[in-house]
XYZ file of C-alpha atoms in Angstrom:
241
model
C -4.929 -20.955 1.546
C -2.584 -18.044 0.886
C 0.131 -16.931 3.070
C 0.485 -13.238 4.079
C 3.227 -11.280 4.341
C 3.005 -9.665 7.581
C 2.686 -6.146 7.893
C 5.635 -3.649 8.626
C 4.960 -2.439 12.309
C 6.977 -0.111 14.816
C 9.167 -2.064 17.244
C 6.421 -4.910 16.539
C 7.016 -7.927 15.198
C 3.932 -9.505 13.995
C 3.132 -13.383 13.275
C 2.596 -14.592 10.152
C -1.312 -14.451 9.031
C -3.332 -16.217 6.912
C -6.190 -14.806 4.960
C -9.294 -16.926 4.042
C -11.264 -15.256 1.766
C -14.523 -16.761 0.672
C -16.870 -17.311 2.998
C -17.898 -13.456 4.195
C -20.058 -13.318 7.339
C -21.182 -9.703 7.458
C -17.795 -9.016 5.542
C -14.484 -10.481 5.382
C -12.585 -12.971 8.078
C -9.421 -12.599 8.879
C -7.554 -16.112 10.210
C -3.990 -15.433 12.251
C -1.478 -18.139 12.015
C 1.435 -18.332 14.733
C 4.075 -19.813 14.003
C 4.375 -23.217 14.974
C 0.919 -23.895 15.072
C -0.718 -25.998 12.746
C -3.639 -23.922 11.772
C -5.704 -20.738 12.058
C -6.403 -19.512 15.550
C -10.360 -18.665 15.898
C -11.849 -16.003 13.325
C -11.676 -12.326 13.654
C -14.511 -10.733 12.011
C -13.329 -7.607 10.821
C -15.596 -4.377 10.790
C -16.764 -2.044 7.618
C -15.308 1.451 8.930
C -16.052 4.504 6.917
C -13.489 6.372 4.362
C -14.031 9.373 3.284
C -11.926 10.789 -0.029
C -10.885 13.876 -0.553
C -9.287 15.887 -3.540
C -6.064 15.365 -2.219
C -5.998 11.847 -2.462
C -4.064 9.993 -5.144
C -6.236 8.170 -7.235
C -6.074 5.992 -10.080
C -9.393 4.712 -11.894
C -12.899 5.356 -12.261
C -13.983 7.782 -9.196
C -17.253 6.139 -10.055
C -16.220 2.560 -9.369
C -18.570 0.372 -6.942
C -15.348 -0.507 -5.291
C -12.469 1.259 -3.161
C -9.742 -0.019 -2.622
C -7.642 2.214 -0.331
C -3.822 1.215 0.344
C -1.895 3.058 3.598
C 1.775 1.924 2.447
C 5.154 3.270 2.800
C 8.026 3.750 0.417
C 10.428 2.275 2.561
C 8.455 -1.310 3.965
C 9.573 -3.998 2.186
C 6.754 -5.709 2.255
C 5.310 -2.948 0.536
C 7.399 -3.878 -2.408
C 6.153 -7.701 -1.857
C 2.510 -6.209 -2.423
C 3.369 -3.854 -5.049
C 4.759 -6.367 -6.900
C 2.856 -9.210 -6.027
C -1.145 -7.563 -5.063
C -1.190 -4.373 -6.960
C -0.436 -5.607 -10.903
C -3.922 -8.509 -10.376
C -5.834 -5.083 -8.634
C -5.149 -3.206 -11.692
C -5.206 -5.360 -14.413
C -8.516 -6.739 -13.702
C -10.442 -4.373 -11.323
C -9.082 -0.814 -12.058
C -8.484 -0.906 -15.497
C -12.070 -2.056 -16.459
C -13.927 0.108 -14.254
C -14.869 -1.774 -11.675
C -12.818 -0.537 -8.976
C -10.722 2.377 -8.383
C -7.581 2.315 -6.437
C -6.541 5.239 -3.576
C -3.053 5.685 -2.157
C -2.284 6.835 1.165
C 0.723 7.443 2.838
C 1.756 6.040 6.344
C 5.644 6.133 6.978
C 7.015 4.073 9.712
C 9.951 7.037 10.114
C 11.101 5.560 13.526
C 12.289 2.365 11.230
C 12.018 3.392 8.022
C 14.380 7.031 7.867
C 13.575 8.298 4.309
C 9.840 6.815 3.962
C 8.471 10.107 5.173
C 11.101 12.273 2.692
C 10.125 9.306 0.089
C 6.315 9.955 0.355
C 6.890 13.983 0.075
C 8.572 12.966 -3.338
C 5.670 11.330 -4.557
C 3.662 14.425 -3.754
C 6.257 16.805 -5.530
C 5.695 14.577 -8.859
C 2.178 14.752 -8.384
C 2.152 18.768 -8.683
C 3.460 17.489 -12.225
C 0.876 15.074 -12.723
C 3.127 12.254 -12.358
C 2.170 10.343 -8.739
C 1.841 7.387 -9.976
C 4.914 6.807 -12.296
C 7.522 8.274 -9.285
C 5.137 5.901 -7.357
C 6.874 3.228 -9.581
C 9.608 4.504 -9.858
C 10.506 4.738 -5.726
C 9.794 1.044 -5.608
C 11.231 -0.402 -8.789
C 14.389 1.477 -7.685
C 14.804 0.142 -4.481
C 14.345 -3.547 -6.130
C 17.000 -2.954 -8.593
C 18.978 -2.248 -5.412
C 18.763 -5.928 -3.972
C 18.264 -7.996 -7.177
C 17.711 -11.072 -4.695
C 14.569 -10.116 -4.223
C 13.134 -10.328 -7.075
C 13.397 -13.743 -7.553
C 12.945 -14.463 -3.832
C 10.377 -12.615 -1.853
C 12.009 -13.786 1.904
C 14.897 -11.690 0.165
C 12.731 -8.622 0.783
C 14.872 -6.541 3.373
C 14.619 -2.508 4.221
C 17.036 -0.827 1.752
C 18.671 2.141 2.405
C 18.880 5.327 0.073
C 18.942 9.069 0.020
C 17.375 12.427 -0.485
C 20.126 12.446 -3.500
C 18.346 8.786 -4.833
C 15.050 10.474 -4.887
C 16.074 13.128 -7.107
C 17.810 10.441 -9.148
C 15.206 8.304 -9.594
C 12.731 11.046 -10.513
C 14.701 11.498 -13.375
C 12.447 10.846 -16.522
C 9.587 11.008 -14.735
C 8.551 14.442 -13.867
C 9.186 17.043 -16.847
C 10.751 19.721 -15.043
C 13.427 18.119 -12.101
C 14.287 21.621 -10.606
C 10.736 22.281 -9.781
C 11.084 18.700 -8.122
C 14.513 19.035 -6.408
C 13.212 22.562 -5.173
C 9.797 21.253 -4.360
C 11.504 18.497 -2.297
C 13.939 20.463 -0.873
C 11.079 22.473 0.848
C 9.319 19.626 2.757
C 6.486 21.505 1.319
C 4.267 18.308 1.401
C 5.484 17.498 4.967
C 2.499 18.518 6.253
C 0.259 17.135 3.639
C 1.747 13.512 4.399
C 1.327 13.522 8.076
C -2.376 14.254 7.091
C -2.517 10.821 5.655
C -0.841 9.405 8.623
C -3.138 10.598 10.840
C -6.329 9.340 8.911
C -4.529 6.275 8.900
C -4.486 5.730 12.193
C -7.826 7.132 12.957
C -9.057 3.877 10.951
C -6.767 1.639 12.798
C -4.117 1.149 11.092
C -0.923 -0.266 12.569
C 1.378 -1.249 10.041
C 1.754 -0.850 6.035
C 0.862 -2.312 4.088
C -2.966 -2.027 5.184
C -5.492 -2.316 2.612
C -9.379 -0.777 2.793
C -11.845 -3.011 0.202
C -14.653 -0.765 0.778
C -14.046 -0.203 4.545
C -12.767 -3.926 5.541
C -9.304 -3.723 6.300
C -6.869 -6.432 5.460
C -3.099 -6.116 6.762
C 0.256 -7.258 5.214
C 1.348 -8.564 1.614
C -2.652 -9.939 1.139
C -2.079 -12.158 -2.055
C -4.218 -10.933 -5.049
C -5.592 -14.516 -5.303
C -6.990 -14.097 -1.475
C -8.149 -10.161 -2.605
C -10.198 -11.331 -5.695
C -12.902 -12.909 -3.694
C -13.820 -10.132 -1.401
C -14.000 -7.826 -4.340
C -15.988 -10.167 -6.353
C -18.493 -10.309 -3.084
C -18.565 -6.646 -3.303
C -18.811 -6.144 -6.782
C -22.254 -8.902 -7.210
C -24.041 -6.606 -4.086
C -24.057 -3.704 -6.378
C -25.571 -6.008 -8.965
């Protein structure tokens, strides 16, 4: 059994849950652990929902891949940096990069606790008009490790760091090829508009709190460990068999 590391809500603090993946009943089940208790509360079954892509989503993979996996993070959660450390690398290494699943990025900044996640996520967008989403991607959260060290070697560490419009353009240093088209394009809050889109998808599925992961429509929440992912994609992977 894997722990969880709970989502990052809105003025919500959330319990920590445990995820047993492995025995799928119509999909996955999600088990919820309060603290205190000794084990997982009843099962949740949790419903497929329908995604639909579009051409502005940030992809990374084989569009043809039986499987989705669709992330709703923000650049400023730390437990998004616990799962982008700790979920993503297994997702790629051994689902994306061999074809069998394709990975989708979606924004969802918590602005009323996390300031510069919105101004963050526009960055990301800015790179991408230079073909470079994913590496600022990186970049944004590799950055913001480097900034508490501790962290690294300790995920309870993890904490909300602090940084600036003035880090962004920084840190997209040696990413994008042309850093006045990015300081200019950020400067604009051209994508404002095009990251509240994502937001608002977001929480037409139900989403709450980042980060929030899709495995063809069944939704997982928090940190998920890559060891409690792996089943549920396997399960999905041997029905297109």
């Amino acid at each position: 059994m894997s722990s969880v590391t709970p989502p990052s809500r809105p003025f919500l603090t959330m319990p920590l849950a445990l995820v047993i993946a492995g025995v799928l009943i119509a999909g996955s089940i999600i088990y919820t652990k309060t603290p205190g208790t000794s084990g997982p509360v009843k099962p949740t079954p949790t419903p497929r929902v329908s995604i639909v892509l579009t051409d502005q989503d940030n992809i990374q993979g084989d569009s043809n891949a039986p499987v989705t996996i669709v992330e709703y993070s923000d650049f400023q959660c730390p437990f998004c940096r616990v799962a982008f450390r700790a979920t993503l690398p297994g997702l790629l290494q051994e689902y994306v990069a061999t074809g069998k699943a394709k990975l989708v990025y979606r924004h969802f900044p918590l602005s009323s606790i996390h300031p510069m996640a919105g101004k963050a996520a526009e960055a990301s967008q800015c790179a991408a008009e230079q073909g470079k989403f994913w590496e600022m991607h990186d970049a944004i959260f590799n950055k913001q490790s480097a900034m508490n060290p501790a962290e690294l070697q300790d995920p309870q560490q993890t904490i909300t760091v602090k940084y600036t419009l003035a880090n962004l353009k920084q840190w997209a240093r040696g990413v994008v090829p042309n850093l006045t088209t990015f300081n200019a394009c950020l400067d604009s809050g051209k994508y404002a508009t095009r990251v509240q889109d994502d937001t608002k998808s977001g929480a037409g599925l139900g989403v709450q709190g980042t980060p929030t992961f899709f495995i063809n429509g069944l939704i997982f929440e928090g940190a998920v460990p890559f060891d409690s992912l792996k089943p549920v994609i396997e399960a999905e992977l041997a029905k297109k068999k």
